[in-house]
Coordinates of C-alpha atoms and ligand atoms in Angstrom, one line a residue:
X1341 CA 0.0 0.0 0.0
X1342 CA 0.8 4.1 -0.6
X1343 CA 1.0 6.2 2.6
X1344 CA -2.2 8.0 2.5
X1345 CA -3.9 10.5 4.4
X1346 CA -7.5 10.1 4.9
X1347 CA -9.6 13.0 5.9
X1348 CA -13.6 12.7 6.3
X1349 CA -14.5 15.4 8.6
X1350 CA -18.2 15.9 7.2
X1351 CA -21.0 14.7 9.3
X1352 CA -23.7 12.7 7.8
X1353 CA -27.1 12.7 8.4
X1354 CA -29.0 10.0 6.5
X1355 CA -32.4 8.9 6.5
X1356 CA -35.9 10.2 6.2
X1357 CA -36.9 13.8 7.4
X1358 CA -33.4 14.8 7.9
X1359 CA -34.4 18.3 6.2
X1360 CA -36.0 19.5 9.4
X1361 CA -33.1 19.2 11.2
X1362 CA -31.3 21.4 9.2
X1363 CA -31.6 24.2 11.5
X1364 CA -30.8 23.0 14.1
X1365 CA -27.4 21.8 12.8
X1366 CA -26.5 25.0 11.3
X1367 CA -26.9 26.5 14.7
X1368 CA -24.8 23.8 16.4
X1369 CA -22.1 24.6 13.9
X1370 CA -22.1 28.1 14.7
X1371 CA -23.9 29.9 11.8
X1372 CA -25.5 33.0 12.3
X1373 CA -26.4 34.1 8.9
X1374 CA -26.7 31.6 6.1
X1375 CA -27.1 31.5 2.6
X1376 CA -29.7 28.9 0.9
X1377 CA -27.9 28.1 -2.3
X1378 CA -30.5 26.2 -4.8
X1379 CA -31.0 25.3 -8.7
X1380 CA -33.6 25.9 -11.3
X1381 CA -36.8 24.1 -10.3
X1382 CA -36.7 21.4 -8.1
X1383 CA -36.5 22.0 -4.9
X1384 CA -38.7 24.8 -4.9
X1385 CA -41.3 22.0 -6.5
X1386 CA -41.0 19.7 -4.1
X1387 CA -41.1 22.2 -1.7
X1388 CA -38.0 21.5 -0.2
X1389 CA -36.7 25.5 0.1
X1390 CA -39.7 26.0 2.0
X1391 CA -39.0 22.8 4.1
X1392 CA -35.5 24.3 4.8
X1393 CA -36.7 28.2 5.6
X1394 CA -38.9 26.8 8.1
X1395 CA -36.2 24.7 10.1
X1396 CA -33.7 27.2 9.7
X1397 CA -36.8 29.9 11.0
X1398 CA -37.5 27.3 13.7
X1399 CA -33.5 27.2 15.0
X1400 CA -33.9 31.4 15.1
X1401 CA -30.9 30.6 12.4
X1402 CA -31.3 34.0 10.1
X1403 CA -30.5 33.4 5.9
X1404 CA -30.9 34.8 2.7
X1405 CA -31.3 32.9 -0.5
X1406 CA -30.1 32.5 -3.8
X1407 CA -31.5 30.1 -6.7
X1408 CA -30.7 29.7 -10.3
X1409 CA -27.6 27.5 -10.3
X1410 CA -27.3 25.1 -13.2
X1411 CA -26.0 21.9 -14.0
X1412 CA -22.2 22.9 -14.8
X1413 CA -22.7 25.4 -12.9
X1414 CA -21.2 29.0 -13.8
X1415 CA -18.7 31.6 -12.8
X1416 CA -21.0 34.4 -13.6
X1417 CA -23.4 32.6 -10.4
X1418 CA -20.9 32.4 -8.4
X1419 CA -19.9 36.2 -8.7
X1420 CA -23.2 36.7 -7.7
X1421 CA -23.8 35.0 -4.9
X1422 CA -20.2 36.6 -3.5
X1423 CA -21.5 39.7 -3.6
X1424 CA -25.0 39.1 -2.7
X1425 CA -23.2 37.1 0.5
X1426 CA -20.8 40.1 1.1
X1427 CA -23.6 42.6 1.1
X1428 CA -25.6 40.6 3.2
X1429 CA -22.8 39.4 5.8
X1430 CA -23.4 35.8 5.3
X1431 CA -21.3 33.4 7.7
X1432 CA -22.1 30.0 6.2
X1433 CA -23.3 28.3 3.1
X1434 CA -25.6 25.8 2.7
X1435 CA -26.5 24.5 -0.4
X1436 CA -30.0 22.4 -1.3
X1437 CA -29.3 20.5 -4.2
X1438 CA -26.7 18.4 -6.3
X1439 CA -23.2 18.6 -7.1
X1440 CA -23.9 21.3 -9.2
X1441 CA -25.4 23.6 -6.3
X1442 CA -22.9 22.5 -4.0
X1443 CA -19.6 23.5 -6.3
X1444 CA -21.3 26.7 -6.7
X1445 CA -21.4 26.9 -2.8
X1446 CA -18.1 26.3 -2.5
X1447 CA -17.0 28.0 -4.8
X1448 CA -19.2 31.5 -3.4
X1449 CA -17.3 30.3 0.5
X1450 CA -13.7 30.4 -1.1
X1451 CA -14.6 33.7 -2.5
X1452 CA -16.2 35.6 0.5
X1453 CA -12.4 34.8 2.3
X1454 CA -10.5 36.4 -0.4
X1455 CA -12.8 39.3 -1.8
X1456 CA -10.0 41.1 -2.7
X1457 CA -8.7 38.6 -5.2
X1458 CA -10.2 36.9 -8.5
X1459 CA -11.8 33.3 -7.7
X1460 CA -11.3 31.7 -11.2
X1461 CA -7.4 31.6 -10.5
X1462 CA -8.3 29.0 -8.2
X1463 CA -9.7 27.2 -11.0
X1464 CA -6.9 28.5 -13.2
X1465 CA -3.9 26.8 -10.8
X1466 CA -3.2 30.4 -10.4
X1467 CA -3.0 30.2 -6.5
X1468 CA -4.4 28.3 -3.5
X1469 CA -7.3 29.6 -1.4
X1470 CA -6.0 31.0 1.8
X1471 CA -9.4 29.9 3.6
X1472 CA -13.1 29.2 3.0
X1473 CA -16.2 30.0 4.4
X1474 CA -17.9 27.0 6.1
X1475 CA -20.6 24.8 3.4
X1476 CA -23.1 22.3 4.2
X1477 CA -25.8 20.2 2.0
X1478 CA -28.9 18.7 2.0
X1479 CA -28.6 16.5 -1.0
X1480 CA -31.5 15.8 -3.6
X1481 CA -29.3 13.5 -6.1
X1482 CA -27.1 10.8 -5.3
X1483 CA -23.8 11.7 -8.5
X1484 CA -20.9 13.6 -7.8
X1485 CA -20.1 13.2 -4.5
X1486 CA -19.5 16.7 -3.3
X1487 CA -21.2 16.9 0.2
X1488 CA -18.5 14.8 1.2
X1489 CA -15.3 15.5 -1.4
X1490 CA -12.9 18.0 -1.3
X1491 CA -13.5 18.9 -5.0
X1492 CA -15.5 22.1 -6.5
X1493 CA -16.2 22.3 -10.3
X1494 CA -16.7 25.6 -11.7
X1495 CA -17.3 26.7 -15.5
X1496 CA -16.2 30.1 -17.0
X1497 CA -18.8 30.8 -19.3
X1498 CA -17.3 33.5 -21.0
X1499 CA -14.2 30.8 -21.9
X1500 CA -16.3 27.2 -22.3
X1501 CA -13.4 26.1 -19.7
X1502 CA -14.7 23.8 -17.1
X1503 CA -12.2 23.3 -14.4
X1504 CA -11.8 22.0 -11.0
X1505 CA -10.1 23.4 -7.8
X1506 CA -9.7 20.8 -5.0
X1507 CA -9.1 21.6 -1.4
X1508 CA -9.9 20.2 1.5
X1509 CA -10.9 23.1 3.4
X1510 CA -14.1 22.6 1.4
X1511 CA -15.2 19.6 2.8
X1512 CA -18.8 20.3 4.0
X1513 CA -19.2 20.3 7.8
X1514 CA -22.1 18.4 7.5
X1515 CA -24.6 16.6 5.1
X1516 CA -28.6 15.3 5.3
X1517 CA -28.9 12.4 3.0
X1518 CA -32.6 11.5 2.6
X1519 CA -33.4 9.3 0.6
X1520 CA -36.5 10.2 -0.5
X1521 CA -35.3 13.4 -1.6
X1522 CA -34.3 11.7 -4.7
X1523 CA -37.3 10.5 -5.7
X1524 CA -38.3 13.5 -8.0
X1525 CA -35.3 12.9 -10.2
X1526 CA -36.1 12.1 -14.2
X1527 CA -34.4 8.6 -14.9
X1528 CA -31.6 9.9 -17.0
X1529 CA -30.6 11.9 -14.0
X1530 CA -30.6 9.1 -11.6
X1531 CA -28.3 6.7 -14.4
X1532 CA -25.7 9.6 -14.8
X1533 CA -25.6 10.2 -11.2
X1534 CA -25.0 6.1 -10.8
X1535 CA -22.4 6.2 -14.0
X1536 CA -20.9 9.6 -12.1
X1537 CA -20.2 7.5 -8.7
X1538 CA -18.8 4.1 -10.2
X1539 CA -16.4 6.5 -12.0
X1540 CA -15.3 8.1 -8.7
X1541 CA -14.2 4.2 -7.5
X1542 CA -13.4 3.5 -11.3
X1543 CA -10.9 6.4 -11.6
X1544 CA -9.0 4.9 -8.3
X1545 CA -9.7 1.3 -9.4
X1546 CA -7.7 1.6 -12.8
X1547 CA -3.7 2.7 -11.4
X1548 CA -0.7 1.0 -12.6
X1549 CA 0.5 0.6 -8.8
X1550 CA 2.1 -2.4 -8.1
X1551 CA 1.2 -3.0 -4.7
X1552 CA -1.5 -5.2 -3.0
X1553 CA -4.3 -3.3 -1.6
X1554 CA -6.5 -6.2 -0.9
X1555 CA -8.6 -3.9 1.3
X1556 CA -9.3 -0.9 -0.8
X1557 CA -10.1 -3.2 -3.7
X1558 CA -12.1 -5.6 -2.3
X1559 CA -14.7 -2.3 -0.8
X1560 CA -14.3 -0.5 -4.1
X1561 CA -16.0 -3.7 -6.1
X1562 CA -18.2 -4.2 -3.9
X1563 CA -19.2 -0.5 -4.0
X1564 CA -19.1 -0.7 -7.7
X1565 CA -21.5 -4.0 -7.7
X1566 CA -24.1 -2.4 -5.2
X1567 CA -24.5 0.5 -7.5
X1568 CA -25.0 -1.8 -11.0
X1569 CA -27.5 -3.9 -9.2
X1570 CA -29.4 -0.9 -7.6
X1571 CA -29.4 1.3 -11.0
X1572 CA -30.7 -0.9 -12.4
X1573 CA -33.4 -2.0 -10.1
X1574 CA -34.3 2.0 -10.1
X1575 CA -34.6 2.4 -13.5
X1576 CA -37.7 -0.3 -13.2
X1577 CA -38.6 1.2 -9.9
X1578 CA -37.4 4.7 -9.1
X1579 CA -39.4 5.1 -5.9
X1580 CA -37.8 2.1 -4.0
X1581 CA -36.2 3.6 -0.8
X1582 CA -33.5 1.0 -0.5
X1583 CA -32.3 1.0 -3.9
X1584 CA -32.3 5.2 -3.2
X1585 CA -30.2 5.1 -0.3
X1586 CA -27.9 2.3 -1.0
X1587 CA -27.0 4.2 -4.5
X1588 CA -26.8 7.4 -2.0
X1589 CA -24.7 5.8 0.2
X1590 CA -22.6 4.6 -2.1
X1591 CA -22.5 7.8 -3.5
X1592 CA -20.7 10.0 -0.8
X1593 CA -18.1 6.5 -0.3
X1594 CA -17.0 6.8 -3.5
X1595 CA -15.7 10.5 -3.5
X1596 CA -14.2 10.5 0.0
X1597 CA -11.5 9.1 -0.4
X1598 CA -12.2 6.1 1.1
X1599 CA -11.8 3.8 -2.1
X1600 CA -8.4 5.5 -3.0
X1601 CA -6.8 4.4 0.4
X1602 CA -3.7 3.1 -0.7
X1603 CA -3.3 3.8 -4.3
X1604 CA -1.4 5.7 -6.2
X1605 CA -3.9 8.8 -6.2
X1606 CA -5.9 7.0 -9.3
X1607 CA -5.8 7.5 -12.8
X1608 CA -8.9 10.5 -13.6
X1609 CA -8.2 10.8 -17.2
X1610 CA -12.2 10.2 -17.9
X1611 CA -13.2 12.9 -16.0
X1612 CA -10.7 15.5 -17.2
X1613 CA -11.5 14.1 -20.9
X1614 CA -15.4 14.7 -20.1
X1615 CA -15.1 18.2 -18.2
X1616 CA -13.7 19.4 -22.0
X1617 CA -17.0 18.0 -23.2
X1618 CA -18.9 19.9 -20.5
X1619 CA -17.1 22.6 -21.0
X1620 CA -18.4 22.8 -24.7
X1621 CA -21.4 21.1 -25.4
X1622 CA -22.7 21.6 -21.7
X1623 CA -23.3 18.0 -21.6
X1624 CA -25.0 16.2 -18.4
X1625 CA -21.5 14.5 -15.9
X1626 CA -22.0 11.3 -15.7
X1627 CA -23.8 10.7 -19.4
X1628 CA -20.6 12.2 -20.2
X1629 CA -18.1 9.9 -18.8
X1630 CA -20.5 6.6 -19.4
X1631 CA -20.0 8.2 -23.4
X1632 CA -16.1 7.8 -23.0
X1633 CA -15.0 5.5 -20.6
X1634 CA -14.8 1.9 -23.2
X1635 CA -12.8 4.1 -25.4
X1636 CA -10.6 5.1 -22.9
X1637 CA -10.4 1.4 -21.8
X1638 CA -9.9 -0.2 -25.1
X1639 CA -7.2 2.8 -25.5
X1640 CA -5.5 2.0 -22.0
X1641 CA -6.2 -1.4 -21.1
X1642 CA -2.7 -3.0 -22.2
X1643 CA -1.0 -0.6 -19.8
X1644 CA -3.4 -1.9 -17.1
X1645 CA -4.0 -5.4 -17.8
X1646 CA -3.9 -7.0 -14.2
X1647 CA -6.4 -4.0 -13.0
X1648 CA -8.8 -4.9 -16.3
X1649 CA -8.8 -8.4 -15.3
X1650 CA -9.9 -8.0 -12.0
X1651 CA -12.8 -5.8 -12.7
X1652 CA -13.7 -8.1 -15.3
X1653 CA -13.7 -10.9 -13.4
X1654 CA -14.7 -9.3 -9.7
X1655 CA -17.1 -6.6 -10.8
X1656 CA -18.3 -7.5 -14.4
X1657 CA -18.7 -11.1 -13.3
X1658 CA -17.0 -12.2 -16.5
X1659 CA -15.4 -15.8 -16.9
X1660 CA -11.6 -15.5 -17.9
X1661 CA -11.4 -15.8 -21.5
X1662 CA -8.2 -17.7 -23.3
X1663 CA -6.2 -15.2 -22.3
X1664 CA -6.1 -11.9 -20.2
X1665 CA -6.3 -9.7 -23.0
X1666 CA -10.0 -11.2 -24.2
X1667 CA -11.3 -11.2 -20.6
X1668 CA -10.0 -7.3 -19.8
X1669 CA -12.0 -6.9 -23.4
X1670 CA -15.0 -9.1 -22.2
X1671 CA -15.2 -7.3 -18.9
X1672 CA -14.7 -3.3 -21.0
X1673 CA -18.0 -5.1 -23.1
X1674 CA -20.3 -6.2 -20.3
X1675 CA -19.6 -2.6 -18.9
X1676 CA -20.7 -1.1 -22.5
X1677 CA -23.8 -3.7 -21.8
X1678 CA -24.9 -2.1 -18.1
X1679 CA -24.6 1.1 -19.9
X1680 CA -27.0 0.3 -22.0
X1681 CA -29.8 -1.8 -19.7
X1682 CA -29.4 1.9 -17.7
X1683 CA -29.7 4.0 -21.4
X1684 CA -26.5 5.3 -20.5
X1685 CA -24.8 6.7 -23.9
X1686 CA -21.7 4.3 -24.4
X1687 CA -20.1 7.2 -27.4
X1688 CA -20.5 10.5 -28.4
X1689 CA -23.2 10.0 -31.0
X1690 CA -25.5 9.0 -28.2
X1691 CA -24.5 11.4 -25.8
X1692 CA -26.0 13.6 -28.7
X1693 CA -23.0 15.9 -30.0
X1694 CA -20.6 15.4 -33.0
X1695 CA -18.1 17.2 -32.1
X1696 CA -15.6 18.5 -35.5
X1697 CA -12.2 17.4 -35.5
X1698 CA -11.3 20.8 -35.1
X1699 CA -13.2 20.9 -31.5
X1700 CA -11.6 17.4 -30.7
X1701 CA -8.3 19.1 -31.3
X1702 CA -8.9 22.3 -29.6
X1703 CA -10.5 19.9 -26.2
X1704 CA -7.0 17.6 -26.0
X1705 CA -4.8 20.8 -26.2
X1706 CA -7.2 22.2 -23.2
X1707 CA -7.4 18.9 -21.7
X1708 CA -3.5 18.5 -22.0
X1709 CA -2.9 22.2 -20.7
X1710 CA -5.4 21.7 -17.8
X1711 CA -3.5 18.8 -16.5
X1712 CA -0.6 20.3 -16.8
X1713 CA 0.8 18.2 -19.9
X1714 CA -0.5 14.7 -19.0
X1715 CA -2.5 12.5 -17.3
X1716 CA -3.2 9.3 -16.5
X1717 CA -2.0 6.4 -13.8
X1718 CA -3.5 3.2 -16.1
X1719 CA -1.5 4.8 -18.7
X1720 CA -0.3 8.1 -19.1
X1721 CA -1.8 10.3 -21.8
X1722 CA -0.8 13.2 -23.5
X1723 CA -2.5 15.3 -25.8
X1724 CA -2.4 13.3 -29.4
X1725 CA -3.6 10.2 -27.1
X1726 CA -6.6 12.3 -25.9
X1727 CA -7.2 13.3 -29.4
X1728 CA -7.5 9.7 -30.4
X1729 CA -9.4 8.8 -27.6
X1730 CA -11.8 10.9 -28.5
X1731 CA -11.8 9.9 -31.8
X1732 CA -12.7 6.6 -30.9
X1733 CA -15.8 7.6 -29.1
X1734 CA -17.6 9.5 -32.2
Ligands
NZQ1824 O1 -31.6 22.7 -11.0 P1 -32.7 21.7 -10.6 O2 -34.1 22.1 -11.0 O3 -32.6 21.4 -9.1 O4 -32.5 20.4 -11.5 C1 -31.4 19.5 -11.2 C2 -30.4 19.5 -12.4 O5 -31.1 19.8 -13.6 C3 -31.9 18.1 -11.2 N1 -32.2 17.7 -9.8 C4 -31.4 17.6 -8.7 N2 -32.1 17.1 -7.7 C5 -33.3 16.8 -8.1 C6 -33.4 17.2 -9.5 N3 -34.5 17.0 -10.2 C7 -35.6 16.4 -9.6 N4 -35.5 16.0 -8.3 C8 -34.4 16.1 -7.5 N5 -34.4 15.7 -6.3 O6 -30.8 17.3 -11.6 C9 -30.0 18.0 -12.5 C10 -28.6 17.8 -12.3 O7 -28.2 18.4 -11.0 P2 -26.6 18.6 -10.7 O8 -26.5 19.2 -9.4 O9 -26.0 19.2 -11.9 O10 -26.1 17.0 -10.7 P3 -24.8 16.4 -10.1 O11 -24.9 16.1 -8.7 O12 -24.6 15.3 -11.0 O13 -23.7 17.5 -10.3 C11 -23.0 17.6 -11.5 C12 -21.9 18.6 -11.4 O14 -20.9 18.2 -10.4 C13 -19.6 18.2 -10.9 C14 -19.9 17.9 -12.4 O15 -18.8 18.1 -13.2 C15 -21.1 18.8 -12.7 O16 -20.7 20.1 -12.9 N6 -18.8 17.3 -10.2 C16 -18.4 17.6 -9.0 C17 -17.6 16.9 -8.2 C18 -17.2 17.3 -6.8 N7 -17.5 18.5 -6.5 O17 -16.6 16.5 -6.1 C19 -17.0 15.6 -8.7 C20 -17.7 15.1 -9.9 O18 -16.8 14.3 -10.6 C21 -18.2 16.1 -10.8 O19 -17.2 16.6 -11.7
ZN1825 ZN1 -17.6 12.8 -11.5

């Protein structure tokens, strides 16, 4: 195993009604003025913001509130909730909502500590944050992981650049997880936000690190095999409780940290690969990745092979072909195959853009520069190999 350092500090309250508590936690952490942080529709819908006004009113917790953040959610948002914050003397942030409402959160606490300064840098590699303002959630989609991660993903409008800043300052203090707050969400939501989490565990799964981690691996498939078999069952029958909080669940585990214990950091090529696309053709996260990952894999999986063969065989369920090349390729097809029982895209065309080779070009050069040159741990890419890559996927 790596030397690691492991760091959950948010607190997690899961089950039914945990909304109504929501005041009475802000006040145990100390907040005294708090900005609701929402998206477009719904959680005013569902009632939700209404919900949350009422436990924070209850608690004597004062806020102001903000709605209007989007999926990939935007700079120009986040400037606005700065100063909206600034004006109003906000102390903490808590955001209802998804990944997308929760980057934007974090994004609005890093700025209120350094008014004085641009926030994109962050997002630029410009600088680090000196501090940031203190962010909790109250989740409505089980995807990307960011009521517990250290990661905030921000995109510059003006630019089409979609970048991440990760800290772990960020880390929300605390999180409700019901449930049953998921239960609004249109399918295709709930089957990107399941192909978002098994990349989380994917991206730490695929390293070319040598060493046993019999642990780590052995929680990260069974993470990855709890999600499949509940995705699945929620695609017949999105209201099931069980199948909404184990996919929940699963979903905060996988961006942690806890299924990187040990490894080599992991390899995260997908994801900087679909944050170009996002970037561009403002495409839904996890649709995104599910539309790239078997080309990556048929583009990486010689550099890999021992890693291939184990997901086949642990996760995918495959039996070992002839040789470990054609079960790593049997195990990258029955993947392709859960994609598609989920209608998950499994390439670009059904994702629904085409991009020009001119735009493939003009996303590997970002993508390269982004990562400053290359990336990759299954193999390591550079910019003509994520050209190619997404080449393959058209
Ligand atoms: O805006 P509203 O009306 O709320 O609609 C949202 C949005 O359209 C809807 N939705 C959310 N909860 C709902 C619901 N609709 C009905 N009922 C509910 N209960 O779902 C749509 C997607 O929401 P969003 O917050 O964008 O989803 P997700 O959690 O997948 O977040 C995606 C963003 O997170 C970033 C992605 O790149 C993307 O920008 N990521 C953030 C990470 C992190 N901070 O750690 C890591 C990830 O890898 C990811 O990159
Ligand atoms: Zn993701």
């Amino acid at each position: 195993m790596e030397n690691f350092i492991y760091y959950t500090p948010t607190k997690v309250v899961f089950g039914r009604g945990g909304a109504d508590q929501t005041g009475e936690l802000l006040k145990q952490a100390g907040a005294a003025k708090v900005l609701i942080h929402y998206g477009g529709q719904s959680a005013v819908k569902s009632g939700l913001i209404d919900r949350t006004k009422a436990a924070l009113d209850k608690a004597g917790v004062a806020h102001v509130e903000l709605g209007g953040v989007v999926p990939n959610p935007r700079l120009s948002k986040v400037r606005e909730g700065i100063a909206l914050c600034k004006e109003a003397g906000v102390d903490f942030i808590l955001a209802v909502g998804g990944g997308s409402v929760i980057d934007s959160s974090k994004a609005i606490a890093y700025g209120l500590r350094d008014p004085d300064r641009d926030v994109w840098e962050l997002y630029q590699g410009l600088r680090r944050a000196s501090s940031c303002l203190p962010v909790a959630a109250v989740l409505t989609i089980a995807a990307a992981g960011s009521e517990m991660s250290n990661s905030c993903v921000i995109t510059n409008e003006q630019t089409g650049e979609k970048r991440a800043y990760n800290d772990d300052i960020s880390r929300p203090r605390f999180t409700v997880m019901d449930p049953e707050l998921t239960m609004t969400l249109p399918d295709y939501q709930t089957q990107s936000g399941c192909a978002d989490i098994m990349m989380h565990t994917m991206e730490r799964y695929f390293t070319s690190a040598e060493h046993p981690m019999e642990l780590t691996d052995t929680m990260a498939e069974a993470l990855l095999r709890t999600v499949m078999k509940y995705a699945e069952v929620l695609h017949q029958d999105p209201k099931n409780y069980e199948a909404r909080a184990e996919v929940m669940w699963a979903g905060s585990l996988s961006h942690n940290g806890l299924t990187g214990c040990g490894t080599d950091g992991g390899d995260w090529a997908t994801h900087m690969l679909e944050h170009e696309l996002g970037g561009m053709f403002d495409v839904t996260h996890g649709a995104g990745l599910a539309a790239i990952w078997s080309s990556w894999a048929r583009y990486v999986y010689r550099d890999c092979l021992p890693r291939f063969v184990k997901y086949a065989v642990n996760v995918m369920g495959v039996a070992p072909g002839a040789s470990d090349e054609e079960t790593a390729l049997k195990g990258i097809a029955a993947m392709e195959d859960f994609y598609r029982r989920i209608a998950m895209p499994t390439n670009l065309r059904e994702l629904g853009i085409a991009p020009t080779e001119e735009q493939i070009l003009h996303m590997a050069r970002s993508c390269a520069r982004a990562a400053g040159g290359s990336k990759g741990s299954a193999r390591v890419l550079h910019e003509e190999d994520m050209a190619a890559i997404y080449r393959m996927a058209l």
